[in-house]
Amino acid sequence: MENLVLKKLVIFGVGLIGGSVASALKKAGCVTEIVGVGRSNESLQTAIDLNVIDSATSNIAEAISHADIVLIAAPVAQTPLIFASIKPYLDTNTIVTDAGSTKSDVMACAKEILGDKFSQFVGGHPIAGAEKSGVTAAKADLYLNKNVVLTPNHSTSAHAVQRVRELWQLCGANVTEMSAETHDSIFAAVSHLPHLLAFALVDDIASRSNAEQLFGFAASGFRDFTRIAGSHPEMWRDISLANKTALLNEITAYQNELSRLKQMLENSDGDALHALFERASTARNNWAKLKEQ
Ligand code: NAD
């Protein structure tokens, strides 16, 4: 890998994800200047105090002037507003990328808003994170040995893809490319649906009259299943709405599976229950072994 040396990186949204990219690149010593643009002056000041970024500004023209790469790491619903704000000042040499958890919506709005500069945009999604948010949760090693998916299409500049690939590799990540549609259907199944299930279960328990008693006796199984229900509400609202079609398909598939399970219980069909649990247990253990390697 050619050593990516960035003179100027601009990050819109210096939270967990953007802050961790900044910290990783600073640690790798391959960036001269990191400028943050955000919604909250207080959190940008914290990012400066923590030496995650070098400076912050609300002047977009000044922020992106002579930038090598602009990384958008704000909640996905903010992405169209950010594209619109940078478009008038975007230099032809500046590459734009994002870290949003959904990709079809981002690619479509990049095409619409960036117009003749769409080839400079590379959609991206780091498969790393936490239920914590904000720059104080940022970590230089967040992306170490984690996957990052890039979703270029036929219009995307090959040079831009290569530069964004190198950026993530310097953060320690393994980079894969796929279409935005494939990305969204995969992550609806293995990330977005599990988050919705965790939120739904906790909300249901919390709304019962004996919630205190239920939470009082909930133990490690409940904690493991619901850890992700502690995630950021705004982020998950945006992801759910942005990936609505794929997510609705997954909810239907899950409802069908639950109905089959319910039927097995109603029929007291121990053999069917055992067979289902055995298949799932084997698949889960195989997956865990693979992830440990
Ligand atoms: P976060 O809340 O930690 O950080 C988001 C930051 O964006 C905050 O500092 C917020 O003030 C700022 N922001 C909000 N609106 C903005 C705007 N209009 N312009 C500039 N900044 C703005 O959230 P995060 O976990 O870092 O998530 C950021 C993005 O990364 C989201 O799109 C999310 O889908 C994606 N992502 C998150 C995870 C995860 O596990 N947290 C994993 C992969 C991808």
XYZ file of C-alpha atoms and ligand atoms in Angstrom:
337
model
C 0.000 0.000 0.000
C 1.303 3.415 -0.960
C 1.542 5.484 2.228
C -1.437 7.795 2.164
C -0.292 11.216 3.229
C -3.098 13.646 3.723
C -2.393 17.314 3.989
C -5.953 18.096 5.029
C -8.780 15.857 6.180
C -12.156 17.412 6.955
C -14.629 15.523 9.128
C -18.314 16.421 9.275
C -19.504 14.852 12.547
C -16.645 14.306 14.975
C -18.344 11.679 17.131
C -17.497 8.041 17.813
C -16.959 7.141 14.143
C -15.392 10.360 12.806
C -13.330 10.867 15.957
C -11.983 7.316 15.755
C -10.869 7.839 12.126
C -9.122 11.068 13.174
C -7.421 9.383 16.138
C -6.302 6.394 14.036
C -4.820 8.573 11.284
C -3.070 10.804 13.803
C -1.645 7.729 15.501
C -0.426 6.449 12.106
C 1.220 9.854 11.606
C -0.048 10.310 8.067
C -2.180 13.426 8.279
C -1.004 17.022 8.623
C -4.261 18.764 9.499
C -7.714 17.572 10.595
C -10.558 20.065 10.569
C -13.874 19.289 12.243
C -17.297 20.603 11.251
C -20.218 19.826 13.533
C -23.533 20.665 15.089
C -22.333 21.268 18.612
C -19.537 23.753 19.410
C -19.124 22.112 22.790
C -18.332 18.672 21.360
C -16.006 20.180 18.716
C -14.129 21.945 21.511
C -13.889 18.612 23.357
C -12.481 17.051 20.155
C -9.826 19.802 20.002
C -9.034 19.433 23.728
C -8.613 15.670 23.267
C -6.294 16.342 20.274
C -8.629 14.353 18.009
C -8.874 17.284 15.565
C -6.667 20.328 15.088
C -9.354 22.935 14.536
C -13.076 23.432 13.973
C -15.049 25.837 11.859
C -18.598 26.491 10.736
C -17.362 28.198 7.572
C -17.826 25.430 4.984
C -15.900 27.163 2.171
C -12.914 27.640 4.456
C -13.219 24.134 5.928
C -13.071 22.246 2.646
C -10.687 24.554 0.802
C -7.660 22.462 -0.354
C -8.995 19.389 1.462
C -7.712 16.014 0.232
C -10.644 14.099 1.708
C -13.958 15.124 3.265
C -15.404 12.408 5.522
C -19.078 12.639 6.479
C -19.658 10.850 9.789
C -22.870 12.508 10.994
C -26.264 10.728 11.402
C -27.371 9.586 7.907
C -30.363 11.960 7.701
C -27.872 14.858 7.802
C -26.027 13.637 4.699
C -28.149 15.466 2.035
C -27.781 18.758 3.940
C -24.020 18.254 4.161
C -23.725 17.389 0.433
C -25.694 20.552 -0.413
C -23.499 22.670 1.844
C -20.197 21.444 0.347
C -21.190 21.219 -3.339
C -20.630 24.925 -4.218
C -17.107 24.928 -2.767
C -15.950 21.424 -3.686
C -12.618 21.392 -5.497
C -12.249 18.812 -8.299
C -9.276 17.250 -6.457
C -11.156 16.747 -3.186
C -12.532 13.261 -2.522
C -15.734 12.919 -0.501
C -16.625 9.801 1.446
C -18.984 8.858 4.255
C -19.347 6.355 7.078
C -23.125 6.031 7.133
C -24.704 2.694 8.001
C -26.997 2.733 4.943
C -25.761 3.093 1.402
C -28.492 3.109 -1.307
C -30.004 6.325 0.069
C -26.588 7.953 0.419
C -25.504 6.966 -3.127
C -28.810 8.263 -4.550
C -28.622 11.605 -2.780
C -24.905 11.979 -3.605
C -25.789 11.518 -7.284
C -28.645 13.983 -7.109
C -26.931 16.681 -5.058
C -23.281 16.414 -6.082
C -24.258 16.157 -9.773
C -21.140 16.561 -11.949
C -18.975 15.942 -8.851
C -20.587 12.566 -8.060
C -17.521 10.702 -9.399
C -15.532 12.206 -6.494
C -17.794 10.484 -3.931
C -17.104 7.027 -2.488
C -19.778 5.561 -0.214
C -18.377 3.753 2.817
C -19.451 1.947 5.984
C -17.099 0.807 8.744
C -18.415 -2.372 10.361
C -17.218 -1.310 13.748
C -18.749 0.765 16.430
C -20.310 0.688 19.825
C -23.521 1.537 21.584
C -21.655 4.555 22.996
C -21.576 7.776 21.030
C -19.735 11.073 20.931
C -16.091 11.984 20.572
C -15.268 10.943 24.137
C -15.974 7.335 23.058
C -13.624 7.596 20.029
C -10.687 5.150 19.938
C -7.658 4.990 17.617
C -7.955 1.187 17.423
C -11.728 1.023 16.747
C -11.167 -0.188 13.164
C -8.280 -2.558 13.826
C -8.986 -5.808 11.890
C -12.581 -4.703 11.289
C -14.319 -4.682 7.903
C -15.110 -1.547 5.958
C -17.465 -1.777 2.974
C -17.099 0.656 0.070
C -19.957 0.976 -2.434
C -18.566 2.586 -5.610
C -20.582 2.356 -8.824
C -19.683 2.707 -12.512
C -19.429 6.527 -12.149
C -17.017 6.504 -9.224
C -13.427 7.553 -9.901
C -11.041 4.592 -9.459
C -8.476 6.978 -7.969
C -11.002 8.149 -5.353
C -11.819 4.536 -4.415
C -8.107 3.755 -4.033
C -7.500 6.781 -1.774
C -10.486 5.961 0.463
C -9.392 2.311 0.577
C -5.938 3.443 1.776
C -7.460 5.750 4.376
C -9.314 2.858 5.994
C -6.345 0.500 5.671
C -4.259 3.022 7.616
C -6.916 2.800 10.349
C -6.169 -0.953 10.422
C -9.317 -2.076 8.577
C -9.939 -4.694 5.863
C -11.732 -3.128 2.917
C -14.384 -4.841 0.749
C -16.361 -3.446 -2.187
C -19.976 -4.273 -3.080
C -23.027 -2.546 -4.514
C -25.052 -0.274 -2.249
C -28.107 -2.534 -2.711
C -26.226 -5.681 -1.662
C -24.814 -3.798 1.327
C -28.264 -2.660 2.464
C -29.863 -6.088 2.214
C -26.990 -7.743 4.110
C -27.008 -5.190 6.922
C -30.790 -5.123 7.204
C -30.543 -8.831 8.108
C -27.497 -8.924 10.388
C -27.461 -5.465 11.962
C -30.578 -3.375 11.498
C -33.133 -6.110 12.336
C -31.258 -7.203 15.518
C -31.217 -3.574 16.701
C -34.971 -3.227 16.131
C -35.639 -6.489 17.986
C -33.553 -5.347 20.965
C -35.267 -1.936 21.089
C -38.707 -3.595 20.802
C -38.106 -6.142 23.560
C -36.785 -3.555 26.036
C -39.600 -1.134 25.203
C -42.182 -3.869 25.755
C -40.718 -4.908 29.113
C -40.272 -1.279 30.239
C -43.909 -0.447 29.512
C -45.343 -3.235 31.699
C -46.753 -2.458 35.137
C -44.263 -4.838 36.790
C -41.283 -3.529 34.768
C -39.214 -2.898 37.897
C -39.634 -6.490 39.027
C -38.847 -7.828 35.521
C -35.685 -5.733 35.169
C -34.727 -6.733 38.722
C -34.562 -10.393 37.754
C -33.192 -9.931 34.223
C -29.683 -11.394 34.005
C -26.924 -12.168 31.511
C -29.158 -13.565 28.743
C -31.231 -10.380 28.797
C -28.092 -8.241 28.960
C -26.506 -9.985 25.937
C -29.676 -9.866 23.853
C -30.422 -6.208 24.626
C -26.957 -4.597 24.772
C -27.594 -2.816 21.475
C -30.867 -1.318 22.742
C -28.605 1.176 24.523
C -27.625 2.573 21.082
C -28.141 6.117 19.859
C -31.888 6.759 19.133
C -31.341 9.411 16.422
C -28.857 7.237 14.582
C -31.190 4.220 14.628
C -34.233 6.252 13.619
C -32.278 7.472 10.588
C -30.947 4.010 9.699
C -34.409 2.406 10.005
C -36.041 4.987 7.764
C -33.177 5.029 5.254
C -33.200 1.230 4.864
C -36.968 0.847 5.250
C -37.638 -1.512 2.309
C -34.953 -4.064 3.156
C -35.810 -3.809 6.858
C -39.538 -4.422 6.260
C -38.619 -7.584 4.307
C -36.479 -8.748 7.227
C -39.237 -8.032 9.764
C -41.661 -10.133 7.676
C -39.154 -12.995 7.445
C -38.620 -12.846 11.212
C -42.374 -12.742 11.921
C -42.736 -15.876 9.766
C -39.985 -17.594 11.734
C -41.625 -16.564 15.040
C -44.980 -17.884 13.786
C -43.348 -21.244 12.990
C -41.805 -21.287 16.468
C -45.140 -20.358 18.057
C -46.827 -23.183 16.161
C -44.217 -25.671 17.420
C -44.896 -24.517 20.993
C -48.676 -24.651 20.577
C -48.314 -28.191 19.242
C -45.871 -29.058 22.078
C -43.633 -30.278 19.244
C -40.405 -30.881 21.182
C -38.679 -32.555 18.229
C -39.253 -29.541 15.978
C -38.131 -27.133 18.711
C -35.025 -29.206 19.390
C -34.144 -29.383 15.690
C -34.538 -25.607 15.289
C -32.475 -24.839 18.405
C -29.789 -27.299 17.314
C -29.503 -25.745 13.833
C -29.319 -22.246 15.303
C -26.867 -23.224 18.045
C -24.523 -24.905 15.539
C -24.691 -21.928 13.162
C -24.057 -19.463 16.021
C -21.095 -21.446 17.391
C -19.547 -21.852 13.927
C -19.911 -18.110 13.320
C -18.301 -17.282 16.688
C -15.357 -19.623 15.940
C -14.851 -17.995 12.553
C -14.829 -14.526 14.135
C -12.242 -15.595 16.734
C -9.735 -16.654 14.034
P -22.125 10.180 17.108
O -23.409 10.670 17.673
O -21.071 9.673 18.037
O -21.476 11.342 16.224
C -22.188 12.040 15.263
C -21.663 13.466 15.258
O -22.261 14.164 14.158
C -21.996 14.251 16.524
O -20.829 14.875 16.999
C -23.009 15.303 16.028
O -22.936 16.518 16.747
C -22.544 15.476 14.586
N -23.539 16.035 13.685
C -24.880 15.919 13.705
N -25.419 16.608 12.686
C -24.405 17.152 11.994
C -24.325 17.967 10.843
N -25.414 18.367 10.194
N -23.092 18.355 10.413
C -21.968 17.958 11.040
N -22.000 17.190 12.153
C -23.201 16.796 12.620
O -22.512 9.075 16.020
P -21.560 7.945 15.392
O -21.777 6.687 16.130
O -20.188 8.477 15.251
O -22.253 7.758 13.968
C -21.915 8.585 12.881
C -22.274 7.903 11.569
O -21.566 6.660 11.494
C -23.755 7.567 11.405
O -24.119 7.810 10.073
C -23.831 6.097 11.663
O -24.854 5.516 10.879
C -22.468 5.633 11.207
N -21.983 4.416 11.883
C -22.131 4.270 13.224
C -21.672 3.100 13.829
C -21.807 2.891 15.323
O -21.772 1.747 15.791
N -21.943 3.939 16.115
C -21.034 2.101 13.074
C -20.871 2.317 11.700
C -21.350 3.489 11.114
